[in-house]
GROMACS .gro file of C-alpha atoms in nm:
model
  394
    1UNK     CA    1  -0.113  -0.597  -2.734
    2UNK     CA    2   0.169  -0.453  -2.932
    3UNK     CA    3   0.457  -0.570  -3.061
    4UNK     CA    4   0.664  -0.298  -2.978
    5UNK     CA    5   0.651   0.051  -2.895
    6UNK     CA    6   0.809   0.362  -3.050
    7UNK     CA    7   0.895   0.518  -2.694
    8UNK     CA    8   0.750   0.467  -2.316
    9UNK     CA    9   0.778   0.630  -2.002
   10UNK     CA   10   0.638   0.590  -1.673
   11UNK     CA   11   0.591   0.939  -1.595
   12UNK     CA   12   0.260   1.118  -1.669
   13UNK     CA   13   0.518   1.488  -1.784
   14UNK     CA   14   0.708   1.297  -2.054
   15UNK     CA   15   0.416   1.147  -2.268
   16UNK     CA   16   0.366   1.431  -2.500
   17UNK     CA   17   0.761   1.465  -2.584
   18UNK     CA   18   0.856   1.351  -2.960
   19UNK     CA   19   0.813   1.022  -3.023
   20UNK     CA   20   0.486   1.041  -2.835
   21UNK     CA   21   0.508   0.765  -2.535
   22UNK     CA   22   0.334   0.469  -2.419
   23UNK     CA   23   0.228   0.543  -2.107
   24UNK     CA   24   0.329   0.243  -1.912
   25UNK     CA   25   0.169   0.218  -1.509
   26UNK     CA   26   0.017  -0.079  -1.334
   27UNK     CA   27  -0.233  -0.246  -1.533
   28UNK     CA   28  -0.057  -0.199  -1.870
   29UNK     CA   29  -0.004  -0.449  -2.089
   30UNK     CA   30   0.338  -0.451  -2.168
   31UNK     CA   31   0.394  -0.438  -1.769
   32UNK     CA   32   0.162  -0.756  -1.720
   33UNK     CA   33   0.354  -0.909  -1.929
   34UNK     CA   34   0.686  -0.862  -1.838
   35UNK     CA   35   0.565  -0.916  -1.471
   36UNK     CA   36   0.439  -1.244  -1.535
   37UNK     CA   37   0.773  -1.367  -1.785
   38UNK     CA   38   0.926  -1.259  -1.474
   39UNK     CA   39   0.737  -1.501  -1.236
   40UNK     CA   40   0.713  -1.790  -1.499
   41UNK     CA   41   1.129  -1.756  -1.491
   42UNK     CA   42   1.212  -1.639  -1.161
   43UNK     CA   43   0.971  -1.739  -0.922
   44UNK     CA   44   1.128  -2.039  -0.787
   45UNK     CA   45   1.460  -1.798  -0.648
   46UNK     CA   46   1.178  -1.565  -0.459
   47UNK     CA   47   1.047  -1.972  -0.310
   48UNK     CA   48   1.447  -1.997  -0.236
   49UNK     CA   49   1.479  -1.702  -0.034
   50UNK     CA   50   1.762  -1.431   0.061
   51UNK     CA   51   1.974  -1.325   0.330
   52UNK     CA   52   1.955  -0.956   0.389
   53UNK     CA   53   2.060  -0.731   0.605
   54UNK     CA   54   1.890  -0.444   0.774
   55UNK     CA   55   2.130  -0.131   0.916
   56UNK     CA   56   1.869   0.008   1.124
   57UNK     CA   57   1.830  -0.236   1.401
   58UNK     CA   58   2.022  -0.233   1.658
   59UNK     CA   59   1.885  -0.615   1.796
   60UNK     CA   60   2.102  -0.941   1.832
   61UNK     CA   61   1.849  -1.185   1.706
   62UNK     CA   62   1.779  -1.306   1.330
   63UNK     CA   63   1.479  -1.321   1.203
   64UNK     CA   64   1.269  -1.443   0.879
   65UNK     CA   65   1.078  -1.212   0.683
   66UNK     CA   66   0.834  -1.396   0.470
   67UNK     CA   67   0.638  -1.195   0.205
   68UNK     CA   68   0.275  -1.311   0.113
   69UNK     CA   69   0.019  -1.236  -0.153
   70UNK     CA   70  -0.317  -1.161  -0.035
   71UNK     CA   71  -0.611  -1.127  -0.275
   72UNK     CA   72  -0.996  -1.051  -0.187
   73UNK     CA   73  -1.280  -1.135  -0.413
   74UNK     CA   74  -1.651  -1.060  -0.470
   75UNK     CA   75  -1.917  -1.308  -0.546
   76UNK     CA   76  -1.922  -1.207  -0.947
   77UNK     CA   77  -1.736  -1.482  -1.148
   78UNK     CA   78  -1.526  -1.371  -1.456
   79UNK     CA   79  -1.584  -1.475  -1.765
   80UNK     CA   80  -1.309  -1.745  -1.769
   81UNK     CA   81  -1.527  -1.847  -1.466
   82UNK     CA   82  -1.286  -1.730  -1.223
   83UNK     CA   83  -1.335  -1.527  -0.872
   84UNK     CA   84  -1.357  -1.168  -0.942
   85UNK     CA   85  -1.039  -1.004  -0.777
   86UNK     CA   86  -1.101  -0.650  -0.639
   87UNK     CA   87  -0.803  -0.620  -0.427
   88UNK     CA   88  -0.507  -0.757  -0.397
   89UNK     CA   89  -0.205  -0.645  -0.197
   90UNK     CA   90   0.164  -0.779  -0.041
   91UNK     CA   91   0.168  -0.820   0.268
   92UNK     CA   92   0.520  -0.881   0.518
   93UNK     CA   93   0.513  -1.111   0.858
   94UNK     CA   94   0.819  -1.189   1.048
   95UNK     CA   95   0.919  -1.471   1.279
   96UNK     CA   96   1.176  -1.502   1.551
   97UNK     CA   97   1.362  -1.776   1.724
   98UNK     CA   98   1.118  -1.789   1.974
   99UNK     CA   99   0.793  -1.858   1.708
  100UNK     CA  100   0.715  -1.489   1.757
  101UNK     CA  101   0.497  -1.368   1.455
  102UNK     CA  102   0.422  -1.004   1.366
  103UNK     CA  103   0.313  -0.776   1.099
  104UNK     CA  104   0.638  -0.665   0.948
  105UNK     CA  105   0.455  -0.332   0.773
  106UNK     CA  106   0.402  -0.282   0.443
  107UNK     CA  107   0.695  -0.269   0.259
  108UNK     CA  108   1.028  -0.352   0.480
  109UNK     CA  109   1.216  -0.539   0.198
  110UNK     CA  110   1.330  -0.135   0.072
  111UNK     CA  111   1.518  -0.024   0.382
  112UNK     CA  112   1.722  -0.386   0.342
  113UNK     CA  113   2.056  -0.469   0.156
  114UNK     CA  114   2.215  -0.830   0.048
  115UNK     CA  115   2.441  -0.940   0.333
  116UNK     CA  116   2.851  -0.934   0.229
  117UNK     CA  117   3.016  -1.302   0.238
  118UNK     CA  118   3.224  -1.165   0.550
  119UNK     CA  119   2.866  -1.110   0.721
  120UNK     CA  120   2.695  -1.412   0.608
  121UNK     CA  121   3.048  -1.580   0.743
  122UNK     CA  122   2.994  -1.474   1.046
  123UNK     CA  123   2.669  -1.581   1.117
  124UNK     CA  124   2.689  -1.894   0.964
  125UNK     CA  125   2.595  -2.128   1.314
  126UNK     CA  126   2.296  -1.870   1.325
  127UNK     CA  127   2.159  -1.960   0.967
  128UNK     CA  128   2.186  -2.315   1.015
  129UNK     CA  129   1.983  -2.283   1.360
  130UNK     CA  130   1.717  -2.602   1.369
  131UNK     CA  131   1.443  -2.317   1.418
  132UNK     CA  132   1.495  -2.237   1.035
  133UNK     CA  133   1.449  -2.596   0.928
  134UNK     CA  134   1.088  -2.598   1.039
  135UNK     CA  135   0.798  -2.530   0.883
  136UNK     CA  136   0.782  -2.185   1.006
  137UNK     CA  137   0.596  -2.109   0.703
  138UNK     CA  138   0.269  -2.319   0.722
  139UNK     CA  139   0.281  -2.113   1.109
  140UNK     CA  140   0.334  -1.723   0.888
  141UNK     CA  141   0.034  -1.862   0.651
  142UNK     CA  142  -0.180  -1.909   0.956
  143UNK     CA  143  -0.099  -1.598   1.119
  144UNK     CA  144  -0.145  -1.422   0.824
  145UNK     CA  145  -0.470  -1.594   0.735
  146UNK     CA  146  -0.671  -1.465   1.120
  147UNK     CA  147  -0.480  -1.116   1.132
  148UNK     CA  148  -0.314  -0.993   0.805
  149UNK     CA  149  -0.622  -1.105   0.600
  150UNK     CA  150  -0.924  -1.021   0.773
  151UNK     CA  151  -0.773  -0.669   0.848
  152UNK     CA  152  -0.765  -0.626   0.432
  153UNK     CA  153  -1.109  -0.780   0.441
  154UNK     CA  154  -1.244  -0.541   0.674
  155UNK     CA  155  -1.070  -0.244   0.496
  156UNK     CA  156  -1.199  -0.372   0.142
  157UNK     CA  157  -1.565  -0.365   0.311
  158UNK     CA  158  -1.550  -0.064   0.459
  159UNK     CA  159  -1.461   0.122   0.086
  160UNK     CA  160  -1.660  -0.086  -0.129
  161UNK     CA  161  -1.986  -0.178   0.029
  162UNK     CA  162  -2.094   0.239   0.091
  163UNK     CA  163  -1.984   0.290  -0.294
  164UNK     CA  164  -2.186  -0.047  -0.370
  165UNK     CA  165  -2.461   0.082  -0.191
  166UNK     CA  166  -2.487   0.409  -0.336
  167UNK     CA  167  -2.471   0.228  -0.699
  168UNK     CA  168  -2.778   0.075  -0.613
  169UNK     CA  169  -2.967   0.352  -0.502
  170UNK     CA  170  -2.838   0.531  -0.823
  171UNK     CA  171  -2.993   0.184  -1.056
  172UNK     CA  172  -3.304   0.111  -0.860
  173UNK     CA  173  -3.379   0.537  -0.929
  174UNK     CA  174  -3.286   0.552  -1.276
  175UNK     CA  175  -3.431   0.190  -1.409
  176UNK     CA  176  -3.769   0.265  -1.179
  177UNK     CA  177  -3.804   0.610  -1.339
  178UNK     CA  178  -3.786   0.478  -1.694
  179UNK     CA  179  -4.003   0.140  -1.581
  180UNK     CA  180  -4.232   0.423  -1.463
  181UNK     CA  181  -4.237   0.622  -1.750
  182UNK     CA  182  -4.306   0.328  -2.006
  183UNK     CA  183  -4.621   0.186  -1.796
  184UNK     CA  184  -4.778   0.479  -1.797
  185UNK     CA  185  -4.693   0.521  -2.179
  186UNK     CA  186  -4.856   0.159  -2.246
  187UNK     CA  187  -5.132   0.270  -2.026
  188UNK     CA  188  -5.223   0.579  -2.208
  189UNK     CA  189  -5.125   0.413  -2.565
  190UNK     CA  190  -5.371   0.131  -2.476
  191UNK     CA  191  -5.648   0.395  -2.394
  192UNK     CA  192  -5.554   0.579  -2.735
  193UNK     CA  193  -5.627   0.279  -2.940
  194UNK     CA  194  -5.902   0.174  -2.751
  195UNK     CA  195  -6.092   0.541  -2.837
  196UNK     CA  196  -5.973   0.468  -3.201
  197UNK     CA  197  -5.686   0.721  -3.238
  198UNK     CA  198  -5.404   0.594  -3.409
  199UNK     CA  199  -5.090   0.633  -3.268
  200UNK     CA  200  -4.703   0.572  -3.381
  201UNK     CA  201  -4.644   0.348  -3.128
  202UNK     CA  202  -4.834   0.050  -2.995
  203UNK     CA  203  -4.915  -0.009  -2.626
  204UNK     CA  204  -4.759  -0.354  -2.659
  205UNK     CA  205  -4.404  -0.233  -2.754
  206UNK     CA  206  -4.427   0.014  -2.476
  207UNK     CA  207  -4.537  -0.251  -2.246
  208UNK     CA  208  -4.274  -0.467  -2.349
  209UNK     CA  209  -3.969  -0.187  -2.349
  210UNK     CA  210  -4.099  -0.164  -1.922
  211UNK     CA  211  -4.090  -0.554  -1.921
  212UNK     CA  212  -3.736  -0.522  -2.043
  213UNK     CA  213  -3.646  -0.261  -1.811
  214UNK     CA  214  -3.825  -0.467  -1.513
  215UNK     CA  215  -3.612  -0.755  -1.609
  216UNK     CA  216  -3.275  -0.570  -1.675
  217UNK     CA  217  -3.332  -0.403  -1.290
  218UNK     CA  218  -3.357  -0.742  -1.181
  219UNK     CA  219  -3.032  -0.842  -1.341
  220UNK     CA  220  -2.888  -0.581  -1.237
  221UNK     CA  221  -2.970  -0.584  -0.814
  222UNK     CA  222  -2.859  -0.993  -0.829
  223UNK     CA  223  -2.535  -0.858  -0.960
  224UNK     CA  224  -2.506  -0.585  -0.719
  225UNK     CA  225  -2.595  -0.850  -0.435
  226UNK     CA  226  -2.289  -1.038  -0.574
  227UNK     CA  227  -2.046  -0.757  -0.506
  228UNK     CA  228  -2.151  -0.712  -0.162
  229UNK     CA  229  -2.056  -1.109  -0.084
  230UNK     CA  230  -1.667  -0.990   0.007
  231UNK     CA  231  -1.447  -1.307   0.068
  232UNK     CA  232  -1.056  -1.359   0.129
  233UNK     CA  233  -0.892  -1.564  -0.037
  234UNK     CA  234  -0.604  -1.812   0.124
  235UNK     CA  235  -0.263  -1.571   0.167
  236UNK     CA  236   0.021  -1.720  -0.083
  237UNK     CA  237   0.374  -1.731   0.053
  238UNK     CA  238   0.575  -1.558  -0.280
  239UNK     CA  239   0.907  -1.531  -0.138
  240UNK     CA  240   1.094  -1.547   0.208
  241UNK     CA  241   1.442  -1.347   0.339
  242UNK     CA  242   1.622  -1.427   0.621
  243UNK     CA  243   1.706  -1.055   0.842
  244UNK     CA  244   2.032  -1.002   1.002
  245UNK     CA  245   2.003  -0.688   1.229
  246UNK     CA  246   2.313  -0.458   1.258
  247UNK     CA  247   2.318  -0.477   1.613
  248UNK     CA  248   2.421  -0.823   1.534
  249UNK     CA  249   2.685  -0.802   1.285
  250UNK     CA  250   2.847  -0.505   1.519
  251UNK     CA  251   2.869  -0.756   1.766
  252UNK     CA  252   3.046  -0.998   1.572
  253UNK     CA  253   3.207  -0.790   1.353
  254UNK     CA  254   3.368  -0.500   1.589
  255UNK     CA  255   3.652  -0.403   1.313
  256UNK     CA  256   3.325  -0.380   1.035
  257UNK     CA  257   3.110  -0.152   1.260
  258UNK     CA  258   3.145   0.192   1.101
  259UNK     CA  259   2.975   0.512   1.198
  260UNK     CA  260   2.715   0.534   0.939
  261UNK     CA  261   2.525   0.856   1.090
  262UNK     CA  262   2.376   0.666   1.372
  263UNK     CA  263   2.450   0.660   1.754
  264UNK     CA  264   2.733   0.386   1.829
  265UNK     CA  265   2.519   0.332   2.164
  266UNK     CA  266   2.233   0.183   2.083
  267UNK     CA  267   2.042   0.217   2.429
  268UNK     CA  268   2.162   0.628   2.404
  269UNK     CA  269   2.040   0.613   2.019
  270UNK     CA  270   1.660   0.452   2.150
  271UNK     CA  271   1.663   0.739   2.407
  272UNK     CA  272   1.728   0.999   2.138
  273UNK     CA  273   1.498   0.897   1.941
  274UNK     CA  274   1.214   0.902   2.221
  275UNK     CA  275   1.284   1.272   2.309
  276UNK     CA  276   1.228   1.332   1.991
  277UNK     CA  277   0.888   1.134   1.954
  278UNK     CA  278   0.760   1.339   2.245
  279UNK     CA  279   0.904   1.659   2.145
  280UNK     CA  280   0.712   1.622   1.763
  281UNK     CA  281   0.370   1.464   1.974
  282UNK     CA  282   0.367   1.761   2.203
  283UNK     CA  283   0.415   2.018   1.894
  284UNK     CA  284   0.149   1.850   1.684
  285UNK     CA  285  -0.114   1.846   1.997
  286UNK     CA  286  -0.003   2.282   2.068
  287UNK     CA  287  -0.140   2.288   1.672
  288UNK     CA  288  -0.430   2.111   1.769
  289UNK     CA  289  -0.350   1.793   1.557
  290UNK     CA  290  -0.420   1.464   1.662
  291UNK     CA  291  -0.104   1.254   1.666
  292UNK     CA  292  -0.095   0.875   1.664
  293UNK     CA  293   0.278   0.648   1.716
  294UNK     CA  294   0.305   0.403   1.369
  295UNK     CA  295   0.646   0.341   1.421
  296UNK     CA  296   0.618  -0.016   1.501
  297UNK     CA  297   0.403  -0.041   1.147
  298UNK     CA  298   0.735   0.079   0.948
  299UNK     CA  299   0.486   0.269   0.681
  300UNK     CA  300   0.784   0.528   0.636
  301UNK     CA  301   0.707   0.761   0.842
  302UNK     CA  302   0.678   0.722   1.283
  303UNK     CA  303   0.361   0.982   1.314
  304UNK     CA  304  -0.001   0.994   1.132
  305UNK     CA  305  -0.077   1.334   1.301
  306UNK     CA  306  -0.468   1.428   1.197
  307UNK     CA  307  -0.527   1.782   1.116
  308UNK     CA  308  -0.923   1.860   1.188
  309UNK     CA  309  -0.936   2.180   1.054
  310UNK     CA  310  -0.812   2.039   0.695
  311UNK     CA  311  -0.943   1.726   0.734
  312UNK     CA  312  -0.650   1.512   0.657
  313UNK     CA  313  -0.350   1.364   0.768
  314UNK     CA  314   0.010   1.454   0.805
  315UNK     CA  315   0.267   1.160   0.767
  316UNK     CA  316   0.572   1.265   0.983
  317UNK     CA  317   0.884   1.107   1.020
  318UNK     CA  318   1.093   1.176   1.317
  319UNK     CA  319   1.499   1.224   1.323
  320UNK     CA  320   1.654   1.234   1.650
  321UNK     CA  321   2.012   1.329   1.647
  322UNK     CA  322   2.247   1.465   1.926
  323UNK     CA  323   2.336   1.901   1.902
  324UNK     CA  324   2.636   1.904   1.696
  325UNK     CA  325   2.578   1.603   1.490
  326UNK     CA  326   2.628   1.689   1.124
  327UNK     CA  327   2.438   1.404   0.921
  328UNK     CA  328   2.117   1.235   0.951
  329UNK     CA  329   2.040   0.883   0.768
  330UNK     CA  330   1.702   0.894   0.534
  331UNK     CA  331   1.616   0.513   0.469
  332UNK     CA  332   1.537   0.409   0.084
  333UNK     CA  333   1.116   0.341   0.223
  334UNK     CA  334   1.122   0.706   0.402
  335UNK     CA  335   1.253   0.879   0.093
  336UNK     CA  336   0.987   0.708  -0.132
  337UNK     CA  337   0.700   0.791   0.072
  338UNK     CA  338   0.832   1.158   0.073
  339UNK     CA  339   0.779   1.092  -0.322
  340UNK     CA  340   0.484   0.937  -0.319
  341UNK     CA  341   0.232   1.188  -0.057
  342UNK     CA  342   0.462   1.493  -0.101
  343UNK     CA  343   0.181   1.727   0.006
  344UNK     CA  344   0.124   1.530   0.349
  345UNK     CA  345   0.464   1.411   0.420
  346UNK     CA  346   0.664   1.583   0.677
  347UNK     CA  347   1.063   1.540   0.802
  348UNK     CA  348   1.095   1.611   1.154
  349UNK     CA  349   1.461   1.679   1.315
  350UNK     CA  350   1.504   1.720   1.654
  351UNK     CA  351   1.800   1.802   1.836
  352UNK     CA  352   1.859   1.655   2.171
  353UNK     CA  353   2.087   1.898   2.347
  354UNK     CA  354   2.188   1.791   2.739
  355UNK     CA  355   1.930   1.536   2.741
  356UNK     CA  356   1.679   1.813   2.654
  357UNK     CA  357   1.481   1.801   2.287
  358UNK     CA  358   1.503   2.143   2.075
  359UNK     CA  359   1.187   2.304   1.933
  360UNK     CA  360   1.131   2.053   1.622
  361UNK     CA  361   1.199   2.168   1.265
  362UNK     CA  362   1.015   2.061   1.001
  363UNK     CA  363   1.083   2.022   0.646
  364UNK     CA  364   0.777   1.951   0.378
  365UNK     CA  365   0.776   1.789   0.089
  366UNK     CA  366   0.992   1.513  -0.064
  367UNK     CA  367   1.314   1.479   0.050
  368UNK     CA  368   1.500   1.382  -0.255
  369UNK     CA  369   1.363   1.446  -0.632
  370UNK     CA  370   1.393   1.076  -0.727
  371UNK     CA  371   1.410   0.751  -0.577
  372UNK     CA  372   1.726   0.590  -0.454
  373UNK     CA  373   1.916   0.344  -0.648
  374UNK     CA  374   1.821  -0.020  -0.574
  375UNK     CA  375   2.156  -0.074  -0.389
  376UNK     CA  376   2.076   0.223  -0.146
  377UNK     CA  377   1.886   0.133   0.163
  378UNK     CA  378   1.954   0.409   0.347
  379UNK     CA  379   2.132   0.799   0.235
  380UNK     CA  380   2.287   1.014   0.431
  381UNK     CA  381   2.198   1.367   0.465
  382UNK     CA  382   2.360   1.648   0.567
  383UNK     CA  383   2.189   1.826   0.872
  384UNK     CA  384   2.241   2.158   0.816
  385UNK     CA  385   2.139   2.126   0.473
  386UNK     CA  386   1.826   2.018   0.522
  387UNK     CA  387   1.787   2.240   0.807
  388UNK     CA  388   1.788   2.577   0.560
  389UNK     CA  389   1.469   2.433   0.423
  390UNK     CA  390   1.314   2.355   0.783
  391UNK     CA  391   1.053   2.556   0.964
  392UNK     CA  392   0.883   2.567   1.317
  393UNK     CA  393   0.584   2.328   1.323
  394UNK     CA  394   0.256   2.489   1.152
   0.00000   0.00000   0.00000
């Protein structure tokens, strides 16, 4: 690894500008690095936890959000003698008061901020609850061990073992043809020599280049068998965060409970926002899409709508908001995964007039042209803005 380097950039466009750039993405070196300095010096403050608070949930209760590392392996050993890692993935849990566990989706920490002193004040019997001082852990490790686990175990299968597969059928036809082709050499050397011609090449080297190749497929299928022995590792707990809903801390905090772009009702806001589910459901079934609910999954968007006749899926995420309002909040995880699958995400606003849902509008693409700062969870945008961009569903 170097040193240094003269210039880097993480994006792909800005390599080739003067100096040229180190092109610096997951797997890099330099980013290995600093990841692991990072661990070595800070991991014991991810072990210590946070309080955080998330403005989109209108609940009363607290809850802890515990984030794990999950890593599956093959049956090949490194050559440090080590379990061959060929995926590995975070994956979020939550528990209540009550011991309730669930999959918290897959990245919930980026719609969250850090909780003001005023806030943490004012929960402060609630943090110190006897529910918290129990090894609510070891219970997330088990939960995550049965479901969070052998759902990435099943998904790992399901990719690797048809690609494994097809790499064997790809060996076995390429090592048997040349096997094939250098017995029947040895077989018409040996014939040669036995007739007395002489020949550049003896039967015995040809016999022994197939006995090579017979051996090398051999090698080769007990290595493939390897791969195809998929095994989970144990999850590892890498950091934990106490959640304090906004429903909460409106409660509590009457005098800090701004408008922020939501409904100050939250019962009126939940029925809003199921017009508008149905509303988006029925348009994508009149396309002839197939639309499945995510929300509960928090993946950044509420719909995975399947289009047959392109044979892929459209990620939509669903605004509800009232005729007349005139902003709309965009969490931090929604706007990223606008970013990240801008040719299947879609923003869908529907406005609920009388109790009745408008035709939905949809806007493609990402919603913002770069991420939002670290201390934005959520943006506000405005409505008619974004509606100059929007379209009927298609």
């Amino acid at each position: 690894m170097q040193k240094k380097y003269e210039r880097i950039c993480f994006d792909k466009s800005k390599i080739n500008q003067q100096p040229v750039a180190e092109f610096v993405c997951p797997g890099h070196p330099l980013l290995e690095a600093v990841i692991s300095l990072v661990r070595e010096q800070n991991n014991h403050l991810m072990k210590q936890g946070a309080v955080l608070v998330d403005d989109t949930d209108d609940g009363r209760d607290i809850s802890a959000l515990f984030m794990l590392e999950h890593s599956v392996q093959d049956g090949r050993p490194t050559r440090t003698g080590k379990p061959h890692i060929v995926s590995q993935r975070l994956q979020f849990a939550t528990i209540d008061a009550q011991g309730r566990i669930a999959n918290a989706g897959i990245a919930p920490h980026l719609n969250l901020r850090p909780a003001k002193p005023e806030e943490l004040e004012a929960v402060r019997d609630l943090l110190e609850a006897d529910w918290l001082r129990e090894d609510i852990e070891k219970r997330v490790v088990q939960y995550a061990t049965v479901e969070l686990a052998r759902k990435h175990v099943e998904e790992v299968r399901a990719r690797r073992l048809p690609e494994i597969d097809k790499v064997e059928r790809e060996v076995k036809a390429r090592l048997k043809r040349e096997i094939n082709h250098w017995d029947a050499r040895a077989a018409e050397l040996r014939e040669q020599e036995r007739a007395g011609k002489k020949t550049r090449l003896n039967w015995q080297n040809a016999q022994r280049r197939a006995d090579e190749l017979a051996e090398r497929l051999k090698r080769r299928l007990e290595l493939i068998e390897k791969e195809r022995f998929i095994s989970s590792q144990p999850p590892r707990v890498r950091g934990g965060m106490i959640v304090i809903p906004r429903g909460l801390l409106a409660a509590r905090l009457p005098a800090m409970a701004a408008a922020n772009g939501f409904s100050e009702d939250p019962i009126a806001r939940r029925e809003i926002e199921l017009k508008a589910m149905e509303a988006v459901m029925a348009a994508e079934r009149a396309l002839g899409n197939e639309p499945e609910d995510v929300s509960a999954q928090k993946l950044g968007y509420d719909i995975a709508s399947y289009d047959p006749r392109a044979d892929r899926l459209r990620f939509i995420e669903v605004k509800g908001r009232i005729d007349g309002a005139d902003t709309v909040m965009i969490t931090r995880q929604e706007i990223i995964t606008s970013l990240h699958e801008p040719e299947k995400f879609i923003l869908a606003i529907v406005q609920v007039k009388d109790g009745f849902a408008c035709q939905p509008r949809y806007i493609h693409g990402p919603l913002d042209s770069r991420e939002p700062p670290f201390d934005h969870n959520a943006i506000q945008f405005n409505i008619n803005k974004l509606l100059e961009r929007a379209e009927a569903p298609q």
